[in-house]
Short mmCIF file of C-alpha atoms and ligand atoms in Angstrom, two decimals:
data_model
loop_
_atom_site.label_atom_id
_atom_site.label_comp_id
_atom_site.label_asym_id
_atom_site.label_seq_id
_atom_site.Cartn_x
_atom_site.Cartn_y
_atom_site.Cartn_z
CA MET A 60 32.18 32.98 -51.70
CA ARG A 61 35.72 34.38 -51.64
CA THR A 62 38.18 32.05 -53.38
CA LEU A 63 41.95 31.81 -53.65
CA VAL A 64 43.31 29.77 -56.57
CA VAL A 65 47.04 29.27 -56.00
CA TYR A 66 49.24 27.43 -58.48
CA GLU A 67 52.64 26.99 -60.07
CA SER A 68 53.34 26.24 -63.70
CA MET A 69 56.47 25.64 -65.77
CA PHE A 70 55.03 25.53 -69.29
CA GLY A 71 51.74 27.37 -68.72
CA ASN A 72 49.32 24.45 -68.70
CA THR A 73 48.60 24.47 -64.95
CA ALA A 74 48.22 28.25 -65.26
CA ALA A 75 45.57 27.72 -67.97
CA VAL A 76 43.68 25.19 -65.82
CA ALA A 77 43.91 27.52 -62.80
CA ALA A 78 42.51 30.39 -64.90
CA ALA A 79 39.60 28.21 -66.11
CA ILE A 80 38.83 27.23 -62.51
CA ALA A 81 39.01 30.87 -61.39
CA ALA A 82 36.68 31.94 -64.21
CA ALA A 83 34.19 29.21 -63.32
CA LEU A 84 34.13 30.34 -59.68
CA GLU A 85 33.94 34.08 -60.35
CA PRO A 86 30.12 34.19 -60.58
CA ALA A 87 30.10 32.94 -56.96
CA GLY A 88 32.27 35.80 -55.65
CA PRO A 89 35.71 37.40 -55.80
CA VAL A 90 38.57 35.14 -56.89
CA ARG A 91 42.29 35.75 -56.34
CA LEU A 92 44.40 33.86 -58.87
CA GLU A 93 47.99 33.75 -57.58
CA LEU A 94 51.31 32.13 -58.32
CA ALA A 95 52.57 30.22 -55.29
CA ASP A 96 55.54 31.46 -53.34
CA ALA A 97 56.95 30.58 -49.94
CA ARG A 98 54.75 33.15 -48.15
CA PRO A 99 51.19 31.78 -48.16
CA ALA A 100 48.54 34.50 -47.78
CA VAL A 101 45.17 32.80 -47.53
CA GLY A 102 43.65 36.01 -46.16
CA ASP A 103 39.87 35.92 -45.99
CA ALA A 104 39.42 33.16 -48.58
CA GLU A 105 36.57 30.76 -47.84
CA LEU A 106 37.73 28.29 -50.51
CA VAL A 107 41.37 27.57 -51.40
CA VAL A 108 42.13 25.66 -54.61
CA VAL A 109 45.73 24.46 -55.00
CA GLY A 110 47.15 23.37 -58.37
CA SER A 111 50.52 22.06 -59.50
CA PRO A 112 52.22 20.24 -62.34
CA THR A 113 53.32 16.63 -61.71
CA HIS A 114 57.09 16.13 -61.65
CA GLY A 115 58.44 12.62 -60.98
CA PHE A 116 55.10 11.46 -59.49
CA ALA A 117 55.35 14.32 -56.99
CA LEU A 118 55.21 18.08 -56.55
CA PRO A 119 57.87 19.99 -58.49
CA SER A 120 61.11 20.61 -56.62
CA ARG A 121 63.99 22.97 -57.25
CA LEU A 122 65.76 20.19 -59.18
CA SER A 123 62.77 19.15 -61.27
CA ARG A 124 62.05 22.80 -62.14
CA ARG A 125 65.58 23.01 -63.52
CA ALA A 126 64.92 19.83 -65.50
CA ALA A 127 61.80 21.49 -66.91
CA GLN A 128 63.84 24.53 -67.86
CA ALA A 129 66.26 22.23 -69.70
CA GLN A 130 63.20 21.01 -71.63
CA GLY A 131 62.26 24.54 -72.67
CA ALA A 132 60.33 26.00 -69.74
CA ASP A 133 60.74 29.64 -68.84
CA ALA A 134 63.85 30.35 -66.71
CA SER A 135 61.92 32.69 -64.42
CA ALA A 136 59.48 29.88 -63.60
CA ALA A 137 62.41 27.60 -62.78
CA ALA A 138 63.84 30.21 -60.41
CA ARG A 139 60.63 30.58 -58.40
CA SER A 140 59.45 28.47 -55.52
CA GLY A 141 56.13 26.73 -55.91
CA ILE A 142 53.41 24.71 -54.24
CA ARG A 143 55.89 22.50 -52.34
CA GLU A 144 57.35 25.56 -50.59
CA TRP A 145 53.94 27.23 -50.23
CA LEU A 146 52.55 24.17 -48.47
CA ALA A 147 55.61 23.81 -46.25
CA ALA A 148 55.04 27.35 -44.98
CA LEU A 149 51.23 27.12 -44.77
CA GLU A 150 49.73 27.26 -41.30
CA PRO A 151 46.27 26.42 -39.97
CA THR A 152 43.98 29.26 -41.01
CA ASP A 153 40.51 30.53 -40.15
CA ASP A 154 38.28 32.62 -42.38
CA ALA A 155 36.47 35.79 -41.29
CA ALA A 156 33.75 33.67 -39.66
CA GLY A 157 36.36 31.82 -37.56
CA ARG A 158 36.13 28.56 -39.51
CA PRO A 159 38.90 26.92 -41.54
CA PRO A 160 38.47 27.50 -45.28
CA PHE A 161 37.28 24.78 -47.63
CA ALA A 162 40.09 23.43 -49.78
CA ALA A 163 40.63 21.32 -52.90
CA ALA A 164 43.60 20.29 -55.02
CA PHE A 165 44.32 19.49 -58.65
CA ASP A 166 47.35 18.58 -60.70
CA VAL A 167 48.36 18.55 -64.34
CA ARG A 168 50.12 15.52 -65.68
CA GLN A 169 51.08 13.63 -68.76
CA ALA A 170 50.44 10.04 -67.72
CA PRO A 171 46.84 8.79 -67.85
CA GLY A 172 45.09 8.07 -64.58
CA SER A 173 46.20 9.57 -61.31
CA ALA A 174 48.89 7.19 -59.96
CA GLY A 175 51.37 9.26 -57.96
CA ALA A 176 49.24 12.37 -58.43
CA PRO A 177 50.58 15.16 -56.20
CA SER A 178 47.05 16.52 -55.70
CA HIS A 179 46.36 13.58 -53.37
CA ARG A 180 49.32 14.50 -51.17
CA VAL A 181 48.39 18.17 -51.24
CA ARG A 182 44.88 17.23 -50.15
CA ARG A 183 46.23 15.17 -47.23
CA ARG A 184 48.44 18.04 -46.09
CA LEU A 185 45.54 20.51 -46.27
CA ASP A 186 43.43 18.05 -44.29
CA ARG A 187 46.11 17.71 -41.61
CA LEU A 188 46.30 21.50 -41.33
CA GLY A 189 42.58 21.56 -40.56
CA PHE A 190 41.28 22.87 -43.89
CA ARG A 191 37.85 21.46 -44.78
CA VAL A 192 38.82 19.47 -47.86
CA VAL A 193 36.01 18.97 -50.36
CA GLY A 194 35.61 16.92 -53.51
CA GLU A 195 38.07 14.50 -55.00
CA PRO A 196 41.48 15.70 -56.21
CA ALA A 197 41.46 16.12 -59.99
CA SER A 198 44.14 15.43 -62.59
CA PHE A 199 44.09 17.26 -65.94
CA HIS A 200 46.19 15.97 -68.78
CA VAL A 201 48.69 17.37 -71.28
CA GLY A 202 49.82 15.55 -74.42
CA PRO A 203 53.55 16.35 -74.68
CA THR A 204 55.49 17.47 -71.58
CA ALA A 205 55.17 21.14 -72.53
CA GLY A 206 51.52 20.82 -73.51
CA PRO A 207 49.11 21.67 -74.91
CA LEU A 208 46.39 20.31 -72.67
CA ARG A 209 44.38 17.48 -74.17
CA ASP A 210 41.11 18.43 -75.84
CA GLY A 211 38.31 19.12 -73.40
CA GLU A 212 40.50 19.47 -70.31
CA LEU A 213 39.68 23.16 -69.75
CA ASP A 214 35.97 22.33 -69.91
CA ARG A 215 36.54 19.50 -67.45
CA ALA A 216 38.36 21.95 -65.15
CA SER A 217 35.40 24.36 -65.29
CA ALA A 218 32.99 21.53 -64.49
CA TRP A 219 35.18 20.37 -61.58
CA ALA A 220 35.19 23.93 -60.18
CA GLU A 221 31.42 24.24 -60.51
CA ALA A 222 30.99 20.93 -58.70
CA LEU A 223 33.24 22.24 -55.91
CA HIS A 224 31.09 25.32 -55.57
CA GLY A 225 28.07 23.06 -55.22
CA LEU A 226 29.78 21.22 -52.36
CA VAL A 227 30.68 24.31 -50.31
CA ARG A 228 27.49 26.33 -50.73
C1 FMN B 600 61.06 17.11 -64.75
C2 FMN B 600 59.69 16.65 -65.16
C3 FMN B 600 59.17 15.49 -64.58
C4 FMN B 600 57.87 15.06 -64.96
N1 FMN B 600 57.36 13.95 -64.36
C5 FMN B 600 56.10 13.54 -64.68
C6 FMN B 600 55.49 12.43 -64.02
O1 FMN B 600 56.08 11.78 -63.15
N2 FMN B 600 54.23 12.06 -64.39
C7 FMN B 600 53.53 12.75 -65.34
O2 FMN B 600 52.40 12.37 -65.61
N3 FMN B 600 54.05 13.83 -65.97
C8 FMN B 600 55.31 14.24 -65.66
N4 FMN B 600 55.86 15.35 -66.28
C9 FMN B 600 55.04 16.11 -67.23
C10 FMN B 600 54.40 17.27 -66.47
O3 FMN B 600 53.34 16.80 -65.70
C11 FMN B 600 53.96 18.39 -67.42
O4 FMN B 600 55.09 18.95 -68.00
C12 FMN B 600 53.23 19.47 -66.63
O5 FMN B 600 52.10 19.01 -66.01
C13 FMN B 600 52.85 20.63 -67.50
O6 FMN B 600 52.30 21.62 -66.65
P1 FMN B 600 52.86 23.12 -66.68
O7 FMN B 600 52.72 23.58 -68.11
O8 FMN B 600 51.97 23.86 -65.77
O9 FMN B 600 54.27 23.10 -66.23
C14 FMN B 600 57.14 15.78 -65.94
C15 FMN B 600 57.69 16.94 -66.50
C16 FMN B 600 58.96 17.37 -66.12
C17 FMN B 600 59.49 18.64 -66.74
#
């Protein structure tokens, strides 16, 4: 199974979750782990996993990335585009076998639960574009805004990825 894990991250926590997911899927086949930009390149991926931080109960925007920078995030991360722009430019896609790829979404957030979780909106958008969405969107949690992730969240991310693999086999 060829996988694309695409993400954005202001403080590095979504990057860490994305890396854990990529590592968990690597035994199943090649994994591309990429920062999102406004030029989606799904290529021959059979599974696309999309991850973002939660900003204001939504996907990060140019404004919220600047707010993150004001709270200590890296300036280069604030200057980049992210999943919002990646999704806006994403088009219906087929894999090498002529079928739309499987797709799943996760987010990283501070608040408990998943109210306003952007992964749900990302999932809907992927569904509308014809991707074969699998599994439930997942939210992984940081303590403070800048992290670190709460204990056990990287293990939970690995388990979520393994469950995804089970669903698309
Ligand atoms: C501008 C801004 C708005 C945020 N809004 C929310 C929010 O609405 N709900 C929430 O749970 N966390 C919120 N957070 C916390 C982020 O979810 C947290 O910083 C992020 O997930 C960390 O991931 P990253 O290290 O990949 O950037 C916000 C953070 C920032 C900087």
